Short mmCIF file of C-alpha atoms in Angstrom, two decimals:
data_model
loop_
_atom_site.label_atom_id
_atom_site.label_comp_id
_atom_site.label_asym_id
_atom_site.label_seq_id
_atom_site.Cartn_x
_atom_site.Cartn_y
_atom_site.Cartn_z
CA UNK A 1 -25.43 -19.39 1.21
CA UNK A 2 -22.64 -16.47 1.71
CA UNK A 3 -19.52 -16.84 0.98
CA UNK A 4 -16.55 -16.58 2.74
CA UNK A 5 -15.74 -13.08 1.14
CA UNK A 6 -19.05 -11.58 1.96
CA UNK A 7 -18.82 -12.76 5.24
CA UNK A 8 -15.68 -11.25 5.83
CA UNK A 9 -17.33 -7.47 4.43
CA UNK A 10 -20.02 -8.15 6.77
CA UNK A 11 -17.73 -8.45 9.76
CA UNK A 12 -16.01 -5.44 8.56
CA UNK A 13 -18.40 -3.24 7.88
CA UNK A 14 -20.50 -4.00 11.31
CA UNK A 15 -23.14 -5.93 9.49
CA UNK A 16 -23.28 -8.53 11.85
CA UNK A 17 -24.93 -7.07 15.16
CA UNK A 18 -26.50 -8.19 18.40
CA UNK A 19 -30.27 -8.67 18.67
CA UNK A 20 -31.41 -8.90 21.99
CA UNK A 21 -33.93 -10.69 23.87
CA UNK A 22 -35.42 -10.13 26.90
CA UNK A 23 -35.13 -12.92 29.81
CA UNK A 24 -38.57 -12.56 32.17
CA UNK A 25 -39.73 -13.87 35.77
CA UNK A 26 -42.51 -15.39 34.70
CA UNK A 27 -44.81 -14.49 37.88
CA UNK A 28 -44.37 -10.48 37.19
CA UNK A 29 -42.78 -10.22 33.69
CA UNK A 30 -40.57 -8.63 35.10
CA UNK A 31 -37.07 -8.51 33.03
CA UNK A 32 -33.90 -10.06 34.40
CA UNK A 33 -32.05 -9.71 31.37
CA UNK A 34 -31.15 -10.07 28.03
CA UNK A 35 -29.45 -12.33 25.49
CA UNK A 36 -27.35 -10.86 22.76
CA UNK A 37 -27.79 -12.62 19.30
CA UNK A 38 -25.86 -12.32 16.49
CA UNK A 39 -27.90 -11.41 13.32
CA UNK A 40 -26.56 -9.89 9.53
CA UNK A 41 -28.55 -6.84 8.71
CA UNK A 42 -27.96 -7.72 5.38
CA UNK A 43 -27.44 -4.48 2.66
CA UNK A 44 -30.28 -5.95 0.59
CA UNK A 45 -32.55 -5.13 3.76
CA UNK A 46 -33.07 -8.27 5.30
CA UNK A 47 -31.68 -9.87 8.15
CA UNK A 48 -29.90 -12.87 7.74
CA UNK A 49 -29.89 -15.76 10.68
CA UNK A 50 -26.64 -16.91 12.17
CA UNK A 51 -26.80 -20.14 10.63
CA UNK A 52 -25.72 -18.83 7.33
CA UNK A 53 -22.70 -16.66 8.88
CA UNK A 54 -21.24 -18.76 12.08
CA UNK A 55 -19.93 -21.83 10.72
CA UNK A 56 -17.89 -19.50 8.08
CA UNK A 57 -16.68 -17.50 11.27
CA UNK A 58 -15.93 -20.69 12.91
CA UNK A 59 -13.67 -22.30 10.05
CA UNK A 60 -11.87 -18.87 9.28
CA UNK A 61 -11.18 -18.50 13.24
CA UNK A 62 -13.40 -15.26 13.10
CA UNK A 63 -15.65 -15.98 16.16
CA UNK A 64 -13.38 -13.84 18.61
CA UNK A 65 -13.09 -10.63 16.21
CA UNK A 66 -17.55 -11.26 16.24
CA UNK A 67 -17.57 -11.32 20.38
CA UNK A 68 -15.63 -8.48 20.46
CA UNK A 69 -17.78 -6.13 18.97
CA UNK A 70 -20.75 -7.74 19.96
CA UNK A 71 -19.40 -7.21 23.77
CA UNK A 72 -18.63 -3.60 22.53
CA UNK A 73 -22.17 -2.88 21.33
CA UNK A 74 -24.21 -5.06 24.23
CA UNK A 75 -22.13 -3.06 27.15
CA UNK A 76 -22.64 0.39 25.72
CA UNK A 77 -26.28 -0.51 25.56
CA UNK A 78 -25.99 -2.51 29.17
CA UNK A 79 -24.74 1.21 30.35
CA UNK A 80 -27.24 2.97 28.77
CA UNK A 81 -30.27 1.25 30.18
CA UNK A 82 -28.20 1.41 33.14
CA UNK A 83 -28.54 5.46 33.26
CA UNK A 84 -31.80 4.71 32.63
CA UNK A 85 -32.37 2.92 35.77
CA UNK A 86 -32.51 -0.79 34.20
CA UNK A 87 -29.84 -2.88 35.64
CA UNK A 88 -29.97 -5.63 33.47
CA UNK A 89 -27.23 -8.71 33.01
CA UNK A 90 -26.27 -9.10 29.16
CA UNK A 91 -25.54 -12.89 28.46
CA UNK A 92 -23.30 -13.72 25.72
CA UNK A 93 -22.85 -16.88 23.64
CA UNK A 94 -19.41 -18.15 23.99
CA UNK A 95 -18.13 -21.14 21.19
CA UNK A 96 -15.82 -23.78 22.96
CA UNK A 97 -12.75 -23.56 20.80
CA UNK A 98 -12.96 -19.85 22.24
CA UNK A 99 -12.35 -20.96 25.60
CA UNK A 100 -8.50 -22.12 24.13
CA UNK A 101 -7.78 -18.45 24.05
CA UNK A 102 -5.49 -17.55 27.17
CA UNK A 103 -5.92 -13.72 26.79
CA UNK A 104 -9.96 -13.95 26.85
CA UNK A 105 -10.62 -13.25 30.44
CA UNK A 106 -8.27 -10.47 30.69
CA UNK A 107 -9.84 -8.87 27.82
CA UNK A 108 -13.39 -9.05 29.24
CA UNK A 109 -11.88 -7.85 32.82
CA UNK A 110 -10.20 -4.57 30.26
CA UNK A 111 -13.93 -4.53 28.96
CA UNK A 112 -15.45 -4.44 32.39
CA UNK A 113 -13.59 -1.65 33.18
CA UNK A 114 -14.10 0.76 30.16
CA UNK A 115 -17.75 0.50 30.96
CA UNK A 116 -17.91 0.53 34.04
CA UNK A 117 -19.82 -2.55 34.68
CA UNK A 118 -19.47 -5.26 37.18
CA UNK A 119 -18.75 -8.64 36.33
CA UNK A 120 -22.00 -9.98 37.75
CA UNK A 121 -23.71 -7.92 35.17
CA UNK A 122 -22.31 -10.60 32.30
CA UNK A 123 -23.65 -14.32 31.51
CA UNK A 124 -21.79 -16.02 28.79
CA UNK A 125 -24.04 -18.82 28.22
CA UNK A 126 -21.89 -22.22 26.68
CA UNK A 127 -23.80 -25.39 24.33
CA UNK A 128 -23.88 -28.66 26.11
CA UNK A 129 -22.53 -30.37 22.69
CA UNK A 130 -20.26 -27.59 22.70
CA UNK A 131 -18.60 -28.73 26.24
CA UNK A 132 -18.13 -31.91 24.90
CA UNK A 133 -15.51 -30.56 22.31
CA UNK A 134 -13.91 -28.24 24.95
CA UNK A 135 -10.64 -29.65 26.23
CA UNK A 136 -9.93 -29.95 29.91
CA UNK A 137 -7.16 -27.44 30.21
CA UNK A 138 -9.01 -24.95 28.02
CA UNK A 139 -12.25 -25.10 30.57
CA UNK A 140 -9.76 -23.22 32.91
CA UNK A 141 -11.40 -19.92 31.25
CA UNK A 142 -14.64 -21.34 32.91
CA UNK A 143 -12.96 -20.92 36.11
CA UNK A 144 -11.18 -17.29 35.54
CA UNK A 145 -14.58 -15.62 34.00
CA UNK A 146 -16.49 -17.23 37.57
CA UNK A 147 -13.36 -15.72 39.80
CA UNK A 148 -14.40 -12.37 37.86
CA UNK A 149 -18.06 -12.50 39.08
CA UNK A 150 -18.89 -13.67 35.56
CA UNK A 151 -22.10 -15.93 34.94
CA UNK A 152 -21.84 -19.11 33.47
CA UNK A 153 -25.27 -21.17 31.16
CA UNK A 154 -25.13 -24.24 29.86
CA UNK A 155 -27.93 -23.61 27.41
CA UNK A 156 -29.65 -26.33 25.25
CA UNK A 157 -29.88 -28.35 28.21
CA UNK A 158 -31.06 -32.06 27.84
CA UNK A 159 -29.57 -32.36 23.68
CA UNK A 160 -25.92 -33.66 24.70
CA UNK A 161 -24.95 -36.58 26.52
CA UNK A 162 -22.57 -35.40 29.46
CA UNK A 163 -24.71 -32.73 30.98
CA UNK A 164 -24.70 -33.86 34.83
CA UNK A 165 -20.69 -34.31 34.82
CA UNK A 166 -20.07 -30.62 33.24
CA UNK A 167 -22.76 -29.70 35.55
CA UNK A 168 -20.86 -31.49 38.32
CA UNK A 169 -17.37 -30.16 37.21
CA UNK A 170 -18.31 -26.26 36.36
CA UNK A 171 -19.37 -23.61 38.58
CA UNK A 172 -22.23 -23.06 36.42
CA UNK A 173 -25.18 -20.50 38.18
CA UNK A 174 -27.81 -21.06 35.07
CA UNK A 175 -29.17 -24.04 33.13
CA UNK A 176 -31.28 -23.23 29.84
CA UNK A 177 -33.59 -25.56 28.83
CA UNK A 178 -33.96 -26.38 25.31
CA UNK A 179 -36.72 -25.20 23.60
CA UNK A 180 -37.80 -28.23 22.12
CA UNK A 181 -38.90 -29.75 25.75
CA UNK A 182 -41.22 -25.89 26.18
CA UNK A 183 -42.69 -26.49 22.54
CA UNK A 184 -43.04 -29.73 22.68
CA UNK A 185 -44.52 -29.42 25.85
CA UNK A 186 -48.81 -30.14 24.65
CA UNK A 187 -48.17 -33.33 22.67
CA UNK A 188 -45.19 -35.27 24.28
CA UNK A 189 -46.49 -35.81 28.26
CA UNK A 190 -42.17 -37.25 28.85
CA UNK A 191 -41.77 -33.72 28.24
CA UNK A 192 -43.03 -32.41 31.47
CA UNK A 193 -41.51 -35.68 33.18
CA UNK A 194 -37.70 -33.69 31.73
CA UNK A 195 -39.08 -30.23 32.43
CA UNK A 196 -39.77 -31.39 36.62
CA UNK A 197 -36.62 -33.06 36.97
CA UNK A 198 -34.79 -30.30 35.75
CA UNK A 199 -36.11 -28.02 38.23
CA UNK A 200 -35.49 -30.18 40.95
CA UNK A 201 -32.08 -30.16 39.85
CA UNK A 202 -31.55 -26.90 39.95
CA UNK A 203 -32.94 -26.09 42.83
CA UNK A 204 -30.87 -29.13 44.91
CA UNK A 205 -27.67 -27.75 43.26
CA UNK A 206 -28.79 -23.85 43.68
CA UNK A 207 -28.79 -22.71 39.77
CA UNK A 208 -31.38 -21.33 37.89
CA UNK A 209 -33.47 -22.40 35.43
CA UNK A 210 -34.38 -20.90 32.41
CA UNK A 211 -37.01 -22.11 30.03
CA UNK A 212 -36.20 -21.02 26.62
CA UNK A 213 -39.07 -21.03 23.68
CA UNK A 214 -41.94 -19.95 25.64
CA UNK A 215 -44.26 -18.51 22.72
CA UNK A 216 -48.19 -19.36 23.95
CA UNK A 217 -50.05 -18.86 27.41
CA UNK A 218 -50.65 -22.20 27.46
CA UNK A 219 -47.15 -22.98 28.03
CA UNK A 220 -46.26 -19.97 29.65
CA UNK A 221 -48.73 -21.06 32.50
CA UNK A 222 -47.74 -25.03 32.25
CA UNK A 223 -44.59 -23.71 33.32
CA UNK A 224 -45.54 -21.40 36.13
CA UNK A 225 -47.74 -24.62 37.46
CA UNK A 226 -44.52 -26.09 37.66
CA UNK A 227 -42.86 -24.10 39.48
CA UNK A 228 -40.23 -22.56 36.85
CA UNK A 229 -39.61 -18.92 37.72
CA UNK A 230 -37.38 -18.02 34.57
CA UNK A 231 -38.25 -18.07 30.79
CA UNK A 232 -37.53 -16.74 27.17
CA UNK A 233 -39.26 -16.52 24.18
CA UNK A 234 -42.13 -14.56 21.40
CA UNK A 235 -44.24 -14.76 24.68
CA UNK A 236 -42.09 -11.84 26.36
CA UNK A 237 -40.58 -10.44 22.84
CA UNK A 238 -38.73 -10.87 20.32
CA UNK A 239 -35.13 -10.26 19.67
CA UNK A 240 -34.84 -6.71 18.60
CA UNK A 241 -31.91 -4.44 17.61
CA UNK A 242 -30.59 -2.26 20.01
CA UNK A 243 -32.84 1.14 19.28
CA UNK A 244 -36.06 -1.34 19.48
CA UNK A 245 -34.86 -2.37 23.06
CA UNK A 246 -34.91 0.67 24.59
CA UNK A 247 -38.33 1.98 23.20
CA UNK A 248 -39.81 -1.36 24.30
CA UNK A 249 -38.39 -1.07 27.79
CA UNK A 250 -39.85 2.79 27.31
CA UNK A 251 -43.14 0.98 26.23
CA UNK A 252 -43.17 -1.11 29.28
CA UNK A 253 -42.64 1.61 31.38
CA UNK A 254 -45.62 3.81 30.49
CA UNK A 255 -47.57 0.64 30.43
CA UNK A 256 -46.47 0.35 34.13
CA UNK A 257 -46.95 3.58 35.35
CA UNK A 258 -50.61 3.42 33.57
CA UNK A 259 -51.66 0.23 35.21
#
């Protein structure tokens, strides 16, 4: 495991970068969006998960001086598929002991302008264990992000314990499920019993639904039989660095034009 020291190198020298994924209607595969990742393109060549660089972030109080230049490098790319004629929204995970931080939404309103983006165009997508460690008055920054045209997730949905009074409290617009209910999906029947209800409750309290984890057509269509619109996972692609994502959305659109 790293230590703090490298860590801190990595931060500095822009080894830690966003990897992004591609969120997909699952009808038309067509793309709705992307989620930024945080990854360590490691100088021996490899790239390192966040596991073995967050919770170092975390304790050192690093996390903000990581979201920064991942927001830097996701909007210049959100602008540049943009010009390309992809209008894409960029979702962003967001820790809870950032939401303490009074200056944050001004800083992604500073953001919004120097790239010209809207705030609609940005999801910052927010654990359900990780609400439960957010203190009331910092969830305020909930409310200031939404008043900015901001998305909110609550991803990892169905792991915690207090998921319908956030849901109930927040203005939320999206609710990832876990993985583990999508992979899961074959062998445990209670899955689809979590996977229906879900839907239903985001339908009766107008938020979408995204199924994270989808890797197989035999889940992909399980989920379409269901009724779930939204997904994420190997079965679209793979998070890729940002030069990969735009010749795969190239790649996609000579595949389209041939078809």
């Amino acid at each position: 495991m790293p230590d703090e020291a490298q860590v801190r190198q990595a931060l500095v020298a822009h080894e830690l970068c966003g990897f992004f994924q591609p969120k997909f209607i699952l009808e038309t595969g067509e793309i709705t969006g992307v989620e930024v990742l945080a990854r360590w393109r490691h100088a021996s060549g490899k790239t390192l998960p966040p596991t073995s660089f967050l919770p170092v972030l975390e304790r050192c109080g690093l996390l903000d001086e990581l979201l920064c230049q991942q927001l830097h490098e996701g909007l210049a790319l959100q602008r540049q598929l943009r010009g390309q004629g992809h209008d894409l929204d960029f979702a962003f995970n967001l820790h809870a002991v950032q939401l303490a931080n009074s200056s944050f939404a001004s800083h992604i309103g500073t953001l919004l302008s120097e790239y010209d983006a809207r705030g609609s165009s940005l999801t910052f997508e927010l654990t359900e264990s990780g609400l439960l460690q957010a203190p009331q008055t910092s969830l305020e920054c909930l409310f200031r992000l939404q008043m900015m045209g901001c998305r909110l997730s609550i991803d990892d949905f169905g792991t915690g314990f207090s998921s319908l009074q956030r849901l109930f409290q927040l203005p939320f617009n999206e609710i990832k499920l876990d993985a583990g209910f999508i992979q899961a999906l074959a062998q445990e029947p209670r899955c689809h019993a979590v996977i229906s209800s879900t839907l239903a409750l985001g339908e009766s309290l107008g938020m979408t639904v995204v199924a994270e984890g989808i890797e197989t057509d035999e889940q992909h269509q399980y989920l379409l039989n269901m009724g779930c619109t939204q997904g994420q996972g190997y079965w679209c692609a793979k998070p890729m660095n940002g030069g990969d994502l735009l010749r795969w959305f190239q790649g996609e659109q000579q595949r389209s034009q041939r078809a």
